[in-house]
């Protein structure tokens, strides 16, 4: 049941390459019973426990020097309930496998993020989201959860059963227990028409409310050092299916968005002075296109160029002002930023520590190419976001602590009280949780 960590001398590394850990041991349980036994054994040995998904978080939320739980054997669909329109999946199931399996059954999630490499439990525990006017994060689509708590017992929760746990555990940060299964609301498979087109930055900002109101899923990418953006509008469609032709898809989504972009970033990393000129070319590389396909083929795309990311949720009403401040800061700072800034939205939800908890939200994500210094850019961006009471994504780089979170999350104390009850000995504690939730 035990295995060694990936990397040299049992070192675990995340996808972004900015976090590493050396667990005392790794466990790959094949069942919920085995996982519960591993938690009980860790308690006897006085070791902390953390579960890790695909390592797509840029924070050290999954890092531990204790027992690292790998969920890759806890995968697959347990149950599809066509009457209730729900699907129950094992926690280690990658979103990619879930999306493909659901489509085969004529079903789909309502909304999803823009990549699908993560496990369902890793994605939901950190608050992974896409963009939506009326539909929220992946966690907002959860109808039920099963988790192993600190004493090794299995707890299930939903709106009716243990509702106070359900309110918090949908985005539980790994602090309340180890999620072993998730029940999602699903709907009959539908089609989305995607309209992607370049648009000037100033026009996107002046028309932002309209673009948001008129589209089910609106997002855009602004290229620093330019006045250019790429906008994306995804709306439900009666069909017919008109996918992107294979050759065009390879050219735009693989060659330009991944291959050429990777080379541009290598050049920019070696010679930062070239970045503004490269940004001008990059921002004009993709031309307008419209296509119609099933949801996961529209919402998600491959991301092969590795980066480090910070993302903040600000009140939707504040997003235009925050973006203007960000552009002014980049223009004046002398920073050279080769990655576009991504802007998305989400409606208010009722999950205790959701970045959209209790308020209509817009997300601003800043990225830096892996291996380039990101501290100065992220620090100055973070100053702008926090001035707007921003809430950082739990799985992306930030410097906030429990004291800050207690101010920007009205229900913060509700979460920490539940944690005191479910994990009094802090079996699931690590340095990150100590910082963001307090000791």
Coordinates of C-alpha atoms in Angstrom, one line a residue:
X1 CA 0.0 0.0 0.0
X2 CA 2.9 2.4 0.5
X3 CA 4.9 3.9 -2.2
X4 CA 7.7 6.4 -2.6
X5 CA 7.2 10.0 -3.6
X6 CA 7.8 11.2 -7.2
X7 CA 11.1 12.9 -7.5
X8 CA 14.5 12.3 -5.9
X9 CA 14.8 10.9 -2.3
X10 CA 11.0 10.8 -1.8
X11 CA 10.4 14.5 -2.5
X12 CA 7.0 15.6 -3.7
X13 CA 6.7 18.6 -6.1
X14 CA 3.7 20.5 -7.3
X15 CA 2.8 21.1 -11.0
X16 CA 4.1 24.7 -10.9
X17 CA 7.4 23.6 -9.5
X18 CA 7.3 26.2 -6.7
X19 CA 6.4 23.9 -3.8
X20 CA 8.1 20.7 -2.6
X21 CA 7.8 18.5 0.5
X22 CA 9.3 15.4 1.9
X23 CA 6.7 13.2 3.6
X24 CA 7.7 10.6 6.1
X25 CA 5.7 8.1 4.1
X26 CA 3.2 7.8 1.3
X27 CA 0.0 5.7 1.2
X28 CA -2.1 4.8 -1.8
X29 CA -5.3 3.4 -0.3
X30 CA -7.5 1.2 -2.5
X31 CA -10.7 1.8 -0.5
X32 CA -12.3 4.1 2.0
X33 CA -11.6 1.5 4.8
X34 CA -7.9 1.5 3.9
X35 CA -7.8 5.3 4.0
X36 CA -9.5 5.4 7.4
X37 CA -7.0 2.8 8.7
X38 CA -4.1 5.0 7.4
X39 CA -5.5 8.0 9.3
X40 CA -5.9 6.0 12.5
X41 CA -2.4 4.6 12.2
X42 CA -1.0 8.1 11.6
X43 CA -2.6 9.3 14.8
X44 CA -1.0 6.4 16.7
X45 CA 2.4 7.4 15.2
X46 CA 1.8 11.0 16.0
X47 CA 2.0 12.0 12.3
X48 CA 0.1 14.6 10.4
X49 CA -1.9 13.5 7.3
X50 CA -2.5 15.3 4.0
X51 CA -4.2 14.1 0.8
X52 CA -2.8 15.4 -2.5
X53 CA -4.5 15.4 -5.9
X54 CA -2.6 16.2 -9.1
X55 CA -0.5 19.0 -7.4
X56 CA -2.1 21.8 -9.4
X57 CA -2.2 24.2 -6.4
X58 CA 0.5 26.8 -6.3
X59 CA 0.3 27.1 -2.5
X60 CA 1.6 24.5 -0.1
X61 CA -1.9 23.4 0.8
X62 CA -1.1 19.7 0.3
X63 CA 2.5 19.7 1.6
X64 CA 3.3 17.6 4.6
X65 CA 6.3 16.0 6.4
X66 CA 3.9 13.4 7.7
X67 CA 1.7 10.9 5.8
X68 CA 0.9 11.8 2.2
X69 CA -2.3 10.2 0.9
X70 CA -2.4 9.5 -2.8
X71 CA -5.9 9.0 -4.1
X72 CA -5.2 7.5 -7.5
X73 CA -6.8 4.2 -6.7
X74 CA -10.0 5.9 -5.4
X75 CA -11.4 6.7 -8.8
X76 CA -14.4 6.1 -11.0
X77 CA -18.1 6.7 -10.9
X78 CA -19.9 5.0 -7.9
X79 CA -23.5 5.8 -8.9
X80 CA -25.6 7.8 -11.5
X81 CA -29.0 8.7 -10.2
X82 CA -31.0 9.8 -13.3
X83 CA -34.1 10.7 -11.2
X84 CA -32.2 13.0 -8.8
X85 CA -29.9 14.0 -11.7
X86 CA -26.7 13.4 -9.6
X87 CA -23.5 11.5 -10.1
X88 CA -21.4 10.2 -7.2
X89 CA -17.6 9.8 -7.9
X90 CA -14.6 8.7 -5.9
X91 CA -12.4 11.6 -4.8
X92 CA -9.3 10.7 -6.8
X93 CA -11.1 10.8 -10.2
X94 CA -9.5 13.3 -12.5
X95 CA -12.0 15.9 -13.9
X96 CA -10.9 14.8 -17.4
X97 CA -12.1 11.3 -16.7
X98 CA -15.3 12.5 -15.1
X99 CA -16.2 14.8 -18.0
X100 CA -15.5 12.1 -20.6
X101 CA -17.5 9.5 -18.7
X102 CA -20.5 11.8 -18.1
X103 CA -20.6 12.8 -21.8
X104 CA -20.7 9.1 -22.7
X105 CA -23.8 8.8 -20.4
X106 CA -25.3 11.9 -22.1
X107 CA -24.7 14.1 -19.0
X108 CA -22.6 17.1 -18.0
X109 CA -21.6 19.4 -15.2
X110 CA -23.2 22.8 -15.6
X111 CA -20.0 24.8 -15.4
X112 CA -16.3 24.0 -15.0
X113 CA -12.8 25.5 -14.9
X114 CA -10.5 25.9 -17.9
X115 CA -8.3 22.9 -17.2
X116 CA -9.3 19.4 -16.2
X117 CA -6.1 17.8 -15.0
X118 CA -7.1 18.1 -11.3
X119 CA -8.8 15.4 -9.2
X120 CA -12.4 16.2 -8.2
X121 CA -11.5 16.5 -4.6
X122 CA -8.5 18.7 -5.1
X123 CA -10.4 21.0 -7.5
X124 CA -13.4 21.4 -5.1
X125 CA -11.4 21.6 -1.9
X126 CA -9.5 24.6 -3.2
X127 CA -12.5 26.3 -4.9
X128 CA -11.6 25.8 -8.5
X129 CA -14.0 27.7 -10.8
X130 CA -14.7 28.7 -14.3
X131 CA -16.7 31.8 -15.3
X132 CA -20.5 32.2 -15.1
X133 CA -23.2 34.8 -14.8
X134 CA -25.6 32.4 -13.1
X135 CA -23.6 29.2 -12.5
X136 CA -20.9 29.0 -9.8
X137 CA -17.7 27.0 -9.0
X138 CA -17.4 23.2 -9.3
X139 CA -17.9 23.1 -5.5
X140 CA -21.2 25.0 -5.9
X141 CA -22.5 22.0 -7.9
X142 CA -21.9 19.5 -5.0
X143 CA -25.0 17.8 -3.5
X144 CA -23.3 15.5 -1.1
X145 CA -19.9 14.6 0.4
X146 CA -18.3 11.7 2.1
X147 CA -15.2 12.3 4.2
X148 CA -12.9 10.5 6.6
X149 CA -12.5 12.6 9.7
X150 CA -9.5 12.8 12.1
X151 CA -10.7 9.9 14.3
X152 CA -10.9 7.6 11.2
X153 CA -14.6 7.6 11.0
X154 CA -16.6 8.2 7.8
X155 CA -19.0 11.2 7.8
X156 CA -21.5 11.9 5.0
X157 CA -23.1 15.3 4.6
X158 CA -25.6 17.1 2.4
X159 CA -28.1 20.0 2.7
X160 CA -30.3 17.6 4.9
X161 CA -27.6 15.5 6.6
X162 CA -25.0 17.3 8.8
X163 CA -25.8 20.6 7.0
X164 CA -23.3 22.7 9.0
X165 CA -20.5 20.3 7.7
X166 CA -21.9 20.5 4.2
X167 CA -21.8 24.3 4.2
X168 CA -18.1 24.3 5.0
X169 CA -16.7 21.0 3.6
X170 CA -17.6 21.7 -0.1
X171 CA -14.5 24.0 0.0
X172 CA -12.8 22.5 3.0
X173 CA -9.1 23.2 2.2
X174 CA -8.3 19.7 3.5
X175 CA -8.8 21.0 7.0
X176 CA -12.0 19.1 8.0
X177 CA -11.2 15.6 6.8
X178 CA -10.2 13.7 3.7
X179 CA -12.9 13.7 1.0
X180 CA -13.5 10.2 -0.3
X181 CA -16.5 10.7 -2.6
X182 CA -18.5 13.6 -4.0
X183 CA -22.0 13.7 -5.3
X184 CA -22.5 16.4 -8.1
X185 CA -25.6 17.7 -9.6
X186 CA -25.6 17.0 -13.4
X187 CA -27.8 17.8 -16.3
X188 CA -28.5 16.4 -19.7
X189 CA -25.6 17.0 -22.1
X190 CA -25.9 20.3 -23.9
X191 CA -24.1 22.3 -26.5
X192 CA -22.3 25.6 -26.1
X193 CA -21.5 28.1 -28.8
X194 CA -18.1 29.7 -28.1
X195 CA -17.4 33.1 -29.6
X196 CA -13.8 34.2 -29.2
X197 CA -12.6 37.5 -30.5
X198 CA -10.0 40.2 -29.9
X199 CA -11.3 43.4 -28.3
X200 CA -9.5 46.6 -27.1
X201 CA -8.9 46.6 -23.3
X202 CA -10.7 50.0 -22.9
X203 CA -13.8 48.7 -24.7
X204 CA -14.0 45.6 -22.6
X205 CA -13.8 47.7 -19.4
X206 CA -16.4 50.3 -20.6
X207 CA -18.8 47.5 -21.7
X208 CA -18.0 45.0 -18.9
X209 CA -21.4 45.1 -17.3
X210 CA -23.1 44.5 -20.6
X211 CA -20.8 41.8 -21.7
X212 CA -21.3 40.1 -18.3
X213 CA -25.1 40.5 -18.4
X214 CA -25.6 39.3 -22.0
X215 CA -23.6 36.1 -21.8
X216 CA -23.9 33.0 -19.7
X217 CA -20.1 32.7 -19.5
X218 CA -18.0 35.7 -20.2
X219 CA -14.2 35.9 -19.7
X220 CA -11.3 37.8 -21.2
X221 CA -7.5 37.8 -21.3
X222 CA -5.6 41.1 -21.2
X223 CA -2.0 41.1 -22.5
X224 CA 0.1 43.4 -20.3
X225 CA 2.2 46.0 -22.2
X226 CA -0.7 46.2 -24.8
X227 CA -4.2 47.6 -25.0
X228 CA -5.4 44.2 -26.4
X229 CA -7.6 41.5 -25.0
X230 CA -9.0 38.2 -26.2
X231 CA -12.7 37.8 -25.1
X232 CA -14.6 34.5 -24.8
X233 CA -18.4 34.3 -24.7
X234 CA -19.9 30.8 -24.2
X235 CA -23.7 30.4 -24.5
X236 CA -26.0 27.5 -24.7
X237 CA -27.0 26.5 -28.2
X238 CA -29.6 24.5 -29.9
X239 CA -26.9 23.2 -32.3
X240 CA -25.9 21.7 -34.6
X241 CA -22.5 20.7 -33.3
X242 CA -19.7 22.6 -35.2
X243 CA -16.4 21.8 -33.5
X244 CA -13.2 23.5 -34.4
X245 CA -11.7 21.6 -37.4
X246 CA -8.9 19.3 -36.2
X247 CA -6.1 21.0 -38.1
X248 CA -7.2 24.5 -37.0
X249 CA -7.6 23.2 -33.4
X250 CA -4.0 21.8 -33.5
X251 CA -2.7 25.1 -35.0
X252 CA -4.5 27.5 -32.6
X253 CA -4.7 25.4 -29.4
X254 CA -1.5 23.5 -29.6
X255 CA 0.9 25.2 -31.9
X256 CA 0.1 28.9 -31.0
X257 CA -1.4 28.7 -27.5
X258 CA 1.2 26.1 -26.2
X259 CA 4.1 25.6 -28.6
X260 CA 4.8 29.1 -29.9
X261 CA 3.8 30.6 -26.6
X262 CA 6.3 28.4 -24.8
X263 CA 9.1 29.5 -27.1
X264 CA 8.0 33.2 -26.7
X265 CA 8.3 32.7 -22.9
X266 CA 11.7 31.1 -23.2
X267 CA 12.9 34.1 -25.2
X268 CA 11.3 36.5 -22.7
X269 CA 12.8 34.8 -19.7
X270 CA 16.3 34.9 -21.3
X271 CA 15.9 38.5 -22.6
X272 CA 13.2 40.3 -20.6
X273 CA 13.5 43.5 -22.7
X274 CA 11.9 41.6 -25.6
X275 CA 8.6 40.9 -23.6
X276 CA 6.6 44.0 -24.6
X277 CA 7.3 43.4 -28.3
X278 CA 6.4 39.7 -27.9
X279 CA 3.2 40.6 -26.1
X280 CA 2.1 42.7 -29.0
X281 CA 2.6 39.7 -31.3
X282 CA 1.0 37.2 -28.9
X283 CA -2.0 39.4 -28.3
X284 CA -2.7 39.5 -32.1
X285 CA -1.8 35.8 -32.8
X286 CA -5.3 34.4 -32.3
X287 CA -8.0 35.6 -34.6
X288 CA -11.8 35.5 -34.0
X289 CA -13.5 32.1 -34.2
X290 CA -16.9 30.7 -33.4
X291 CA -17.6 27.0 -32.8
X292 CA -20.3 24.8 -31.1
X293 CA -19.4 21.7 -29.0
X294 CA -20.2 19.8 -25.8
X295 CA -19.3 21.7 -22.6
X296 CA -16.0 20.2 -21.6
X297 CA -14.6 20.7 -25.1
X298 CA -15.5 24.4 -24.9
X299 CA -14.8 25.2 -21.3
X300 CA -11.4 23.5 -21.0
X301 CA -8.2 23.6 -23.0
X302 CA -4.7 22.1 -22.6
X303 CA -2.2 24.1 -20.7
X304 CA 1.3 22.8 -21.3
X305 CA 3.2 26.0 -20.7
X306 CA 4.0 25.9 -16.9
X307 CA 3.6 29.0 -14.8
X308 CA 3.0 30.3 -11.3
X309 CA -0.3 32.0 -10.6
X310 CA -2.0 34.4 -8.1
X311 CA -5.7 35.0 -8.4
X312 CA -8.0 37.2 -6.3
X313 CA -11.7 37.4 -6.1
X314 CA -13.0 41.0 -5.8
X315 CA -16.6 42.2 -5.6
X316 CA -17.9 42.3 -9.2
X317 CA -18.6 46.0 -8.8
X318 CA -14.9 46.7 -8.2
X319 CA -13.4 44.7 -11.0
X320 CA -13.1 47.5 -13.6
X321 CA -11.4 49.8 -11.2
X322 CA -9.0 47.1 -10.0
X323 CA -8.0 46.3 -13.6
X324 CA -7.4 49.9 -14.4
X325 CA -5.1 50.1 -11.3
X326 CA -3.3 46.9 -12.4
X327 CA -2.7 48.2 -15.9
X328 CA -1.4 51.6 -14.6
X329 CA 0.9 49.7 -12.1
X330 CA 2.3 47.4 -14.9
X331 CA 2.9 50.4 -17.2
X332 CA 4.7 52.4 -14.6
X333 CA 6.6 49.7 -12.8
X334 CA 9.1 48.6 -15.5
X335 CA 7.9 45.0 -14.9
X336 CA 8.0 42.7 -17.9
X337 CA 5.0 40.4 -17.9
X338 CA 4.8 37.8 -20.6
X339 CA 1.6 36.0 -19.5
X340 CA -1.9 37.4 -20.0
X341 CA -4.1 38.4 -17.1
X342 CA -7.3 36.3 -16.9
X343 CA -10.7 37.8 -15.8
X344 CA -13.7 35.7 -15.0
X345 CA -16.9 36.0 -12.8
X346 CA -19.1 34.0 -10.5
X347 CA -22.4 34.5 -8.7
X348 CA -22.6 34.7 -4.9
X349 CA -22.8 31.2 -3.3
X350 CA -23.5 29.9 0.2
X351 CA -20.3 28.0 0.9
X352 CA -18.5 29.2 4.1
X353 CA -15.0 29.8 2.6
X354 CA -15.9 30.1 -1.1
X355 CA -14.2 33.1 -2.7
X356 CA -17.7 33.9 -3.9
X357 CA -19.3 33.4 -0.5
X358 CA -22.1 35.9 -0.1
X359 CA -21.1 38.2 -2.9
X360 CA -21.2 38.5 -6.7
X361 CA -17.6 38.1 -7.7
X362 CA -15.0 38.8 -10.4
X363 CA -11.7 37.0 -10.5
X364 CA -8.4 38.6 -11.7
X365 CA -5.6 36.1 -12.2
X366 CA -2.0 37.1 -12.8
X367 CA 0.6 34.6 -14.0
X368 CA 4.4 34.4 -14.5
X369 CA 6.2 31.9 -16.6
X370 CA 7.8 29.1 -14.5
X371 CA 11.4 30.0 -13.5
X372 CA 11.0 33.8 -13.8
X373 CA 11.0 36.0 -10.7
X374 CA 7.3 36.7 -9.8
X375 CA 7.5 38.2 -6.3
X376 CA 7.6 41.9 -7.3
X377 CA 4.7 41.6 -9.7
X378 CA 2.6 39.5 -7.4
X379 CA 3.3 41.7 -4.4
X380 CA 2.2 44.9 -6.1
X381 CA -0.8 43.2 -7.7
X382 CA -1.8 41.8 -4.3
X383 CA -1.7 45.3 -2.8
X384 CA -4.3 46.4 -5.4
X385 CA -6.5 43.4 -4.8
X386 CA -6.5 43.6 -1.0
X387 CA -7.4 47.3 -1.2
X388 CA -10.7 46.0 -2.8
X389 CA -11.2 43.4 0.0
X390 CA -10.0 40.7 -2.3
X391 CA -10.1 37.0 -1.4
X392 CA -7.2 34.9 -2.8
X393 CA -7.8 31.6 -4.4
X394 CA -6.9 28.9 -1.9
X395 CA -4.7 27.1 -4.3
X396 CA -2.8 30.0 -5.8
X397 CA 0.1 32.1 -4.5
X398 CA -0.8 34.7 -1.8
X399 CA 0.6 36.1 1.4
X400 CA -2.7 36.5 3.5
X401 CA -3.2 35.0 7.0
X402 CA -6.1 34.1 9.3
X403 CA -6.3 37.6 10.7
X404 CA -6.9 39.0 7.1
X405 CA -9.4 36.2 6.3
X406 CA -11.4 36.8 9.5
X407 CA -12.0 40.3 8.0
X408 CA -13.0 39.4 4.4
X409 CA -15.0 36.3 5.2
X410 CA -18.0 37.1 7.4
X411 CA -18.4 33.3 8.3
X412 CA -14.7 32.6 9.0
X413 CA -15.3 31.8 12.7
X414 CA -18.0 29.3 11.7
X415 CA -15.4 27.4 9.7
X416 CA -12.7 27.4 12.4
X417 CA -15.3 26.3 15.1
X418 CA -16.3 23.4 12.9
X419 CA -12.6 22.5 12.4
X420 CA -12.1 22.6 16.2
X421 CA -14.9 20.1 16.5
X422 CA -13.9 17.7 13.6
X423 CA -10.1 17.9 14.0
X424 CA -9.3 19.0 17.6
X425 CA -5.8 17.5 17.5
X426 CA -5.0 19.1 14.1
X427 CA -4.3 15.8 12.4
X428 CA -4.8 17.5 9.0
X429 CA -2.7 20.6 9.9
X430 CA 0.2 21.8 7.9
X431 CA 2.1 25.1 7.7
X432 CA -0.3 26.5 5.1
X433 CA -3.4 25.8 7.2
X434 CA -1.7 27.2 10.3
X435 CA -1.2 30.4 8.4
X436 CA -4.6 30.8 6.8
X437 CA -6.8 29.3 9.5
X438 CA -4.7 30.1 12.6
X439 CA -3.3 27.6 15.1

